[in-house]
CSV table of C-alpha atoms in Angstrom, one decimal:
chain,number,residue,atom,x,y,z
D,10,MET,CA,-8.5,26.5,-84.5
D,11,SER,CA,-9.3,27.0,-80.6
D,12,ARG,CA,-6.0,27.5,-78.7
D,13,TRP,CA,-6.0,24.9,-75.2
D,14,GLU,CA,-6.3,27.7,-72.6
D,15,PRO,CA,-5.5,26.4,-69.0
D,16,ASP,CA,-8.2,26.3,-66.4
D,17,ALA,CA,-10.6,28.8,-68.3
D,18,ARG,CA,-13.9,28.4,-66.8
D,19,GLY,CA,-12.1,29.2,-63.1
D,20,ARG,CA,-10.2,32.4,-64.6
D,21,LEU,CA,-13.7,33.5,-66.9
D,22,GLU,CA,-15.4,32.7,-63.4
D,23,ARG,CA,-13.3,34.9,-61.3
D,24,ALA,CA,-12.7,37.4,-63.8
D,25,ALA,CA,-16.7,37.9,-63.4
D,26,LEU,CA,-17.3,38.1,-60.3
D,27,GLU,CA,-14.4,40.6,-59.8
D,28,LEU,CA,-15.9,43.4,-62.2
D,29,TYR,CA,-19.2,42.2,-61.2
D,30,SER,CA,-18.1,43.8,-57.7
D,31,GLU,CA,-16.3,46.8,-59.4
D,32,ARG,CA,-18.8,47.4,-61.3
D,33,GLY,CA,-21.8,46.2,-60.9
D,34,PHE,CA,-24.0,42.7,-62.6
D,35,GLU,CA,-25.1,44.7,-65.1
D,36,GLN,CA,-22.8,47.3,-66.5
D,37,THR,CA,-20.8,44.1,-66.9
D,38,THR,CA,-20.0,42.7,-71.0
D,39,ALA,CA,-18.8,38.8,-71.5
D,40,ALA,CA,-16.1,41.2,-73.5
D,41,GLN,CA,-14.8,42.6,-70.2
D,42,ILE,CA,-14.6,39.5,-68.5
D,43,ALA,CA,-13.0,37.5,-71.2
D,44,GLU,CA,-10.0,40.2,-71.5
D,45,ARG,CA,-10.2,40.8,-68.1
D,46,ALA,CA,-9.3,36.4,-67.8
D,47,GLY,CA,-7.0,37.0,-70.7
D,48,LEU,CA,-9.4,35.2,-73.3
D,49,SER,CA,-11.1,35.9,-76.2
D,50,GLU,CA,-15.1,36.6,-76.1
D,51,ARG,CA,-15.8,33.2,-77.9
D,52,THR,CA,-13.9,31.4,-75.2
D,53,PHE,CA,-16.4,33.1,-73.0
D,54,PHE,CA,-19.5,31.6,-74.8
D,55,ARG,CA,-17.8,28.3,-74.7
D,56,TYR,CA,-18.2,27.8,-71.2
D,57,TYR,CA,-20.8,30.3,-70.7
D,58,ALA,CA,-24.5,31.0,-72.6
D,59,ASP,CA,-24.3,34.6,-70.5
D,60,LYS,CA,-23.1,36.9,-67.7
D,61,ARG,CA,-25.7,35.2,-66.0
D,62,GLU,CA,-24.6,32.0,-65.9
D,63,VAL,CA,-21.8,32.4,-64.6
D,64,LEU,CA,-23.7,33.1,-61.2
D,65,PHE,CA,-26.4,30.1,-61.7
D,66,GLY,CA,-24.6,27.7,-64.6
D,67,GLY,CA,-23.8,25.4,-61.1
D,68,ALA,CA,-27.9,25.3,-60.2
D,69,GLN,CA,-28.6,22.1,-62.0
D,70,LEU,CA,-25.2,20.5,-60.8
D,71,LEU,CA,-26.1,21.4,-56.9
D,72,GLU,CA,-30.0,20.3,-57.9
D,73,GLY,CA,-28.5,17.0,-58.8
D,74,VAL,CA,-26.3,16.2,-55.7
D,75,PHE,CA,-29.4,17.1,-53.7
D,76,VAL,CA,-32.1,15.0,-55.6
D,77,ASP,CA,-28.7,11.7,-56.2
D,78,THR,CA,-28.0,12.0,-52.6
D,79,LEU,CA,-31.5,12.1,-50.9
D,80,ALA,CA,-32.6,9.0,-53.5
D,81,ALA,CA,-29.2,6.9,-52.5
D,82,VAL,CA,-30.4,7.0,-48.8
D,83,PRO,CA,-31.6,3.6,-47.4
D,84,ALA,CA,-35.4,3.7,-47.1
D,85,SER,CA,-35.3,2.8,-44.1
D,86,VAL,CA,-33.8,6.5,-43.1
D,87,GLY,CA,-37.1,9.0,-42.1
D,88,PRO,CA,-37.5,11.8,-44.0
D,89,ILE,CA,-35.3,14.4,-42.3
D,90,ASP,CA,-32.3,12.3,-41.4
D,91,ALA,CA,-32.3,11.7,-44.9
D,92,MET,CA,-32.1,15.3,-45.6
D,93,ALA,CA,-29.5,16.0,-43.2
D,94,LEU,CA,-27.9,12.8,-45.0
D,95,THR,CA,-27.7,14.4,-48.4
D,96,LEU,CA,-27.0,17.8,-46.5
D,97,GLU,CA,-23.3,16.4,-45.5
D,98,ALA,CA,-23.0,15.2,-49.3
D,99,VAL,CA,-24.3,19.0,-50.6
D,100,ALA,CA,-21.6,20.3,-48.2
D,101,GLU,CA,-19.1,18.8,-50.4
D,102,PHE,CA,-20.1,20.5,-53.0
D,103,PHE,CA,-19.0,23.3,-52.0
D,104,ALA,CA,-15.1,22.5,-50.2
D,105,ASP,CA,-12.7,25.0,-51.4
D,106,ARG,CA,-16.1,27.5,-53.2
D,107,HIS,CA,-16.4,29.6,-49.5
D,108,GLU,CA,-14.2,33.1,-51.4
D,109,PHE,CA,-16.8,32.3,-54.8
D,110,ALA,CA,-19.9,32.1,-52.5
D,111,ARG,CA,-19.1,34.5,-50.4
D,112,ARG,CA,-18.6,37.3,-53.7
D,113,ARG,CA,-21.7,35.4,-55.5
D,114,GLN,CA,-23.7,36.1,-52.6
D,115,GLU,CA,-23.0,40.1,-52.4
D,116,VAL,CA,-23.3,40.6,-56.4
D,117,ILE,CA,-26.8,38.8,-56.2
D,118,ALA,CA,-27.5,41.0,-52.9
D,119,ALA,CA,-26.7,43.8,-55.2
D,120,ASN,CA,-29.3,43.3,-58.1
D,121,VAL,CA,-32.9,42.9,-57.6
D,122,GLU,CA,-33.6,40.6,-61.0
D,123,LEU,CA,-30.7,38.2,-59.4
D,124,GLN,CA,-32.3,37.5,-56.3
D,125,GLU,CA,-35.5,36.9,-58.6
D,126,ARG,CA,-33.6,34.3,-60.2
D,127,GLU,CA,-32.2,32.9,-56.9
D,128,LEU,CA,-35.0,32.2,-55.3
D,129,ILE,CA,-36.7,30.2,-58.8
D,130,LYS,CA,-33.6,28.5,-58.1
D,131,LEU,CA,-34.5,27.2,-54.5
D,132,ALA,CA,-37.8,27.2,-55.2
D,133,SER,CA,-37.0,24.3,-58.6
D,134,LEU,CA,-34.5,22.4,-55.5
D,135,THR,CA,-37.3,22.5,-53.1
D,136,ALA,CA,-40.1,20.7,-56.0
D,137,ALA,CA,-37.2,18.9,-56.2
D,138,LEU,CA,-36.3,17.4,-53.2
D,139,ALA,CA,-40.5,16.8,-52.2
D,140,THR,CA,-40.5,14.3,-55.4
D,141,THR,CA,-37.9,12.4,-54.5
D,142,LEU,CA,-39.2,12.2,-50.9
D,143,ARG,CA,-42.1,10.8,-52.5
D,144,GLY,CA,-40.2,8.6,-54.7
D,145,ARG,CA,-38.7,7.0,-51.2
D,146,GLY,CA,-42.6,6.2,-50.5
D,147,VAL,CA,-43.2,9.7,-48.3
D,148,SER,CA,-46.4,10.9,-48.2
D,149,GLU,CA,-47.3,13.9,-49.8
D,150,ALA,CA,-47.4,16.5,-46.6
D,151,VAL,CA,-44.5,15.3,-45.3
D,152,ALA,CA,-42.5,15.3,-48.4
D,153,SER,CA,-43.4,18.5,-49.1
D,154,LEU,CA,-42.7,20.3,-45.1
D,155,ALA,CA,-39.5,18.4,-45.4
D,156,ALA,CA,-38.2,19.4,-48.7
D,157,GLU,CA,-39.0,23.2,-47.3
D,158,VAL,CA,-37.3,22.3,-44.0
D,159,GLY,CA,-34.0,21.1,-45.9
D,160,VAL,CA,-34.1,24.1,-48.1
D,161,ALA,CA,-34.5,26.2,-45.3
D,162,VAL,CA,-31.2,24.9,-43.3
D,163,PHE,CA,-29.8,25.0,-46.4
D,164,LYS,CA,-30.1,28.7,-46.7
D,165,VAL,CA,-29.6,29.8,-43.1
D,166,GLY,CA,-26.5,27.7,-42.8
D,167,PHE,CA,-25.8,28.7,-46.0
D,168,GLU,CA,-25.3,32.3,-45.4
D,169,ARG,CA,-23.6,31.9,-41.9
D,170,TRP,CA,-21.1,29.9,-43.8
D,171,VAL,CA,-20.7,32.8,-46.5
D,172,ARG,CA,-20.3,35.4,-43.9
D,173,ALA,CA,-18.3,34.1,-41.3
D,174,GLY,CA,-14.4,33.6,-42.5
D,175,SER,CA,-14.0,30.4,-41.9
D,176,GLY,CA,-15.7,27.2,-41.2
D,177,SER,CA,-16.9,24.1,-42.8
D,178,LEU,CA,-20.1,24.2,-45.4
D,179,ALA,CA,-21.3,20.9,-43.4
D,180,SER,CA,-21.0,22.1,-39.4
D,181,PHE,CA,-22.7,25.4,-39.9
D,182,LEU,CA,-25.8,23.2,-41.9
D,183,ARG,CA,-26.0,20.7,-39.0
D,184,GLU,CA,-25.8,23.5,-36.6
D,185,ALA,CA,-29.0,25.1,-38.5
D,186,LEU,CA,-30.4,21.7,-38.5
D,187,ALA,CA,-29.7,21.7,-34.4
D,188,GLU,CA,-31.3,25.2,-34.2
D,189,LEU,CA,-34.3,24.2,-36.1
D,190,ARG,CA,-34.8,21.4,-34.2
D,191,VAL,CA,-35.0,22.6,-30.8
D,192,VAL,CA,-36.8,26.2,-32.5
D,193,VAL,CA,-39.6,23.8,-33.6
D,194,SER,CA,-40.1,21.5,-30.3
D,195,PRO,CA,-43.1,21.9,-28.4
H,15,MET,CA,-68.5,62.3,-61.6
H,16,SER,CA,-68.1,59.0,-60.5
H,17,ARG,CA,-71.3,57.3,-60.5
H,18,TRP,CA,-71.1,55.1,-56.7
H,19,GLU,CA,-71.2,50.9,-58.3
H,20,PRO,CA,-71.6,48.7,-55.6
H,21,ASP,CA,-69.0,46.0,-54.4
H,22,ALA,CA,-66.8,47.0,-57.6
H,23,ARG,CA,-63.6,45.6,-55.6
H,24,GLY,CA,-65.7,42.4,-56.1
H,25,ARG,CA,-67.1,41.9,-59.1
H,26,LEU,CA,-63.8,43.3,-60.9
H,27,GLU,CA,-62.4,40.9,-59.1
H,28,ARG,CA,-64.2,37.9,-59.5
H,29,ALA,CA,-64.7,39.2,-63.7
H,30,ALA,CA,-61.1,39.0,-63.4
H,31,LEU,CA,-60.4,35.4,-62.3
H,32,GLU,CA,-63.4,34.1,-64.1
H,33,LEU,CA,-61.6,35.7,-67.4
H,34,TYR,CA,-58.0,34.2,-66.2
H,35,SER,CA,-59.3,31.0,-65.9
H,36,GLU,CA,-61.3,30.7,-69.3
H,37,ARG,CA,-58.3,32.6,-71.8
H,38,GLY,CA,-55.1,32.9,-69.7
H,39,PHE,CA,-53.9,35.7,-67.6
H,40,GLU,CA,-51.9,36.9,-70.8
H,41,GLN,CA,-55.0,36.9,-73.3
H,42,THR,CA,-56.9,38.8,-70.8
H,43,THR,CA,-57.2,42.8,-70.9
H,44,ALA,CA,-58.4,44.9,-68.0
H,45,ALA,CA,-61.0,46.1,-70.6
H,46,GLN,CA,-62.2,42.8,-71.0
H,47,ILE,CA,-62.4,42.5,-67.1
H,48,ALA,CA,-64.2,45.8,-66.8
H,49,GLU,CA,-66.9,44.8,-69.5
H,50,ARG,CA,-67.5,41.5,-67.8
H,51,ALA,CA,-68.0,43.0,-64.6
H,52,GLY,CA,-70.3,45.9,-66.3
H,53,LEU,CA,-68.4,48.6,-65.2
H,54,SER,CA,-65.8,50.8,-67.0
H,55,GLU,CA,-62.2,50.5,-67.7
H,56,ARG,CA,-61.0,53.7,-65.5
H,57,THR,CA,-63.5,52.2,-62.4
H,58,PHE,CA,-60.8,49.0,-63.0
H,59,PHE,CA,-57.9,51.3,-62.9
H,60,ARG,CA,-59.4,53.0,-59.9
H,61,TYR,CA,-59.0,49.9,-58.0
H,62,TYR,CA,-56.0,48.1,-59.3
H,63,ALA,CA,-52.7,49.9,-61.1
H,64,ASP,CA,-52.7,46.3,-63.6
H,65,LYS,CA,-54.4,43.2,-64.3
H,66,ARG,CA,-51.6,42.0,-62.1
H,67,GLU,CA,-52.7,43.6,-59.1
H,68,VAL,CA,-56.1,41.7,-59.1
H,69,LEU,CA,-54.0,38.5,-58.0
H,70,PHE,CA,-51.0,40.4,-55.6
H,71,GLY,CA,-53.1,43.5,-54.6
H,72,GLY,CA,-53.9,41.4,-51.2
H,73,ALA,CA,-50.3,40.8,-51.1
H,74,GLN,CA,-49.3,43.5,-48.5
H,75,LEU,CA,-52.1,43.5,-46.8
H,76,LEU,CA,-51.3,39.8,-45.6
H,77,GLU,CA,-48.0,40.7,-44.9
H,78,GLY,CA,-48.9,43.4,-42.7
H,79,VAL,CA,-51.5,40.6,-40.5
H,80,PHE,CA,-48.5,38.1,-40.4
H,81,VAL,CA,-46.2,41.1,-39.1
H,82,ASP,CA,-48.5,42.9,-36.7
H,83,THR,CA,-49.9,39.9,-35.4
H,84,LEU,CA,-46.1,38.5,-34.7
H,85,ALA,CA,-45.3,41.7,-32.8
H,86,ALA,CA,-47.9,41.9,-30.9
H,87,VAL,CA,-48.1,37.7,-29.2
H,88,PRO,CA,-46.3,38.7,-25.7
H,89,ALA,CA,-43.1,38.3,-25.6
H,90,SER,CA,-42.8,35.8,-22.8
H,91,VAL,CA,-44.0,33.5,-25.7
H,92,GLY,CA,-41.6,31.2,-28.0
H,93,PRO,CA,-41.3,31.9,-31.4
H,94,ILE,CA,-42.4,28.6,-33.0
H,95,ASP,CA,-45.5,28.9,-30.6
H,96,ALA,CA,-45.7,32.9,-31.6
H,97,MET,CA,-45.6,31.4,-35.2
H,98,ALA,CA,-48.3,29.6,-34.5
H,99,LEU,CA,-50.9,32.1,-33.2
H,100,THR,CA,-49.9,34.2,-35.6
H,101,LEU,CA,-50.9,31.4,-38.4
H,102,GLU,CA,-54.1,31.9,-36.6
H,103,ALA,CA,-54.7,35.0,-37.1
H,104,VAL,CA,-54.1,34.9,-40.4
H,105,ALA,CA,-56.5,32.3,-41.5
H,106,GLU,CA,-59.2,34.6,-40.6
H,107,PHE,CA,-58.0,37.2,-43.3
H,108,PHE,CA,-59.2,34.1,-45.5
H,109,ALA,CA,-62.4,33.2,-43.9
H,110,ASP,CA,-64.9,33.1,-47.3
H,111,ARG,CA,-62.0,33.6,-49.6
H,112,HIS,CA,-62.0,29.7,-50.6
H,113,GLU,CA,-62.9,30.5,-54.0
H,114,PHE,CA,-61.1,33.3,-54.6
H,115,ALA,CA,-57.7,31.2,-53.5
H,116,ARG,CA,-58.5,28.6,-55.2
H,117,ARG,CA,-58.8,29.8,-58.8
H,118,ARG,CA,-56.0,32.5,-58.1
H,119,GLN,CA,-53.7,29.1,-57.4
H,120,GLU,CA,-54.7,27.7,-60.6
H,121,VAL,CA,-54.5,30.9,-62.5
H,122,ILE,CA,-50.7,31.1,-61.2
H,123,ALA,CA,-50.2,27.6,-61.3
H,124,ALA,CA,-50.4,28.6,-65.2
H,125,ASN,CA,-48.3,31.3,-65.6
H,126,VAL,CA,-44.3,31.2,-65.0
H,127,GLU,CA,-44.0,35.1,-64.5
H,128,LEU,CA,-46.7,34.9,-62.0
H,129,GLN,CA,-45.0,31.7,-60.0
H,130,GLU,CA,-42.2,33.8,-59.9
H,131,ARG,CA,-44.2,36.9,-58.9
H,132,GLU,CA,-45.4,34.8,-55.9
H,133,LEU,CA,-41.8,33.6,-54.9
H,134,ILE,CA,-40.6,37.2,-54.1
H,135,LYS,CA,-43.9,37.7,-52.2
H,136,LEU,CA,-43.5,34.6,-50.2
H,137,ALA,CA,-39.4,35.8,-50.0
H,138,SER,CA,-40.4,39.6,-48.6
H,139,LEU,CA,-42.6,37.7,-46.3
H,140,THR,CA,-40.2,35.8,-45.1
H,141,ALA,CA,-37.9,38.6,-44.6
H,142,ALA,CA,-40.8,40.5,-42.4
H,143,LEU,CA,-41.3,37.8,-40.0
H,144,ALA,CA,-37.6,37.6,-39.3
H,145,THR,CA,-37.2,41.4,-38.9
H,146,THR,CA,-40.1,41.3,-36.5
H,147,LEU,CA,-38.6,37.7,-34.8
H,148,ARG,CA,-35.4,40.0,-33.8
H,149,GLY,CA,-37.5,42.8,-33.0
H,150,ARG,CA,-38.9,40.7,-30.2
H,151,GLY,CA,-35.1,39.8,-29.2
H,152,VAL,CA,-34.9,36.6,-30.7
H,153,SER,CA,-31.6,35.9,-32.2
H,154,GLU,CA,-30.7,36.3,-36.1
H,155,ALA,CA,-30.1,32.4,-36.4
H,156,VAL,CA,-33.1,31.0,-35.3
H,157,ALA,CA,-35.8,34.4,-35.9
H,158,SER,CA,-34.2,32.9,-40.0
H,159,LEU,CA,-35.2,29.8,-39.6
H,160,ALA,CA,-38.4,30.2,-37.6
H,161,ALA,CA,-39.5,32.4,-40.2
H,162,GLU,CA,-38.7,30.2,-43.5
H,163,VAL,CA,-40.0,27.4,-41.0
H,164,GLY,CA,-44.0,29.6,-40.1
H,165,VAL,CA,-43.7,30.3,-44.4
H,166,ALA,CA,-43.1,26.6,-45.2
H,167,VAL,CA,-46.4,25.9,-43.0
H,168,PHE,CA,-48.3,28.5,-44.1
H,169,LYS,CA,-47.6,27.2,-47.8
H,170,VAL,CA,-47.8,23.8,-47.8
H,171,GLY,CA,-51.7,24.4,-45.4
H,172,PHE,CA,-52.5,26.4,-47.8
H,173,GLU,CA,-52.0,24.4,-50.9
H,174,ARG,CA,-53.7,21.4,-48.9
H,175,TRP,CA,-56.8,24.0,-47.8
H,176,VAL,CA,-57.4,25.6,-51.4
H,177,ARG,CA,-57.3,21.6,-52.6
H,178,ALA,CA,-59.6,20.2,-50.2
H,179,GLY,CA,-63.6,21.5,-50.8
H,180,SER,CA,-64.1,22.2,-47.0
H,181,GLY,CA,-62.5,23.0,-44.1
H,182,SER,CA,-61.2,25.7,-42.2
H,183,LEU,CA,-57.5,27.4,-42.9
H,184,ALA,CA,-56.9,27.3,-39.2
H,185,SER,CA,-57.0,23.1,-38.7
H,186,PHE,CA,-55.0,22.8,-42.2
H,187,LEU,CA,-52.3,25.0,-41.1
H,188,ARG,CA,-52.5,23.7,-37.8
H,189,GLU,CA,-52.2,20.2,-38.8
H,190,ALA,CA,-49.2,20.7,-40.8
H,191,LEU,CA,-47.1,22.9,-38.0
H,192,ALA,CA,-48.1,19.3,-36.2
H,193,GLU,CA,-47.2,17.3,-39.1
H,194,LEU,CA,-43.6,19.5,-39.2
H,195,ARG,CA,-42.9,19.2,-35.5
H,196,VAL,CA,-43.5,15.2,-36.2
H,197,VAL,CA,-40.8,15.2,-39.0
H,198,VAL,CA,-38.6,17.3,-37.4
H,199,SER,CA,-38.5,15.4,-34.4
H,200,PRO,CA,-35.2,13.4,-33.5
């Protein structure tokens, strides 16, 4: 019979990131994460398929938020404005996740395999956004470009938000998009 | 004593791409490539460290062309115009490489591991361009955004050039940049 463990997922996540920071991702085991969280290894595997999923388990959820939001923007809104509205919704997804995001980025920056996994995540996101834009009647070329731009703004804004000690992700994403517009304007 | 083999690199490259298309990348060996090219396996390994390098051996060269060109653009030219000039020079790099590029894309599209390697190549290129822009005195944020935009334009323009039966890469890259400007303009 499984005991009810209050906030087991959150405790495992915090324990995992602590250990990844202290010992390195490769040197940490699921058993150690569970122990640090005061939970059993079995509980760990009830929430995560493996230790990498603590870092990437949210990727599909994030992609879902991106795609669902973008698809729901009225068709009359142009691709880049639709992307801007989508980024606002995505920023909500990260409310209260600043500390997690900061630690996660640190762990990923220290491990080439995790960096590759992150690239794959963002490429998948870009492809999903381009498909969604085409579903909104946007031409193939414009859909690809707008998706690339949206993800580029997300990446750059997100990194600056993570590095900054304070501020909302939404404001960093808005700023990055505004800068991009200035950069690209003839 | 090694015999002089006329155009050994070109013959190996063409043989490799034929075999990757016919049998799949994974099912092809270096020995088979050498045989198809009418060369010895030893000759293959004189040119390529492994069969993957036939597809990615040019990556460092390409990044070099990007970086050297961008660094050489007069400092008075803004980041996105400098990127446009860089893309023109990069297009030269692919003159007479259309058939190679087309076959290469097909092989990569059929293999997840190769797709990941391609993502890593483009991420490395983006980072190198951002560093080069910062070296030109461009602020960190603008450098990152302009590098992302430059690589996005390269990707989208390149893909369309590969799919199209004719035309110069330069014209596809110019068109993609022009479209991006329209997409992003308020």
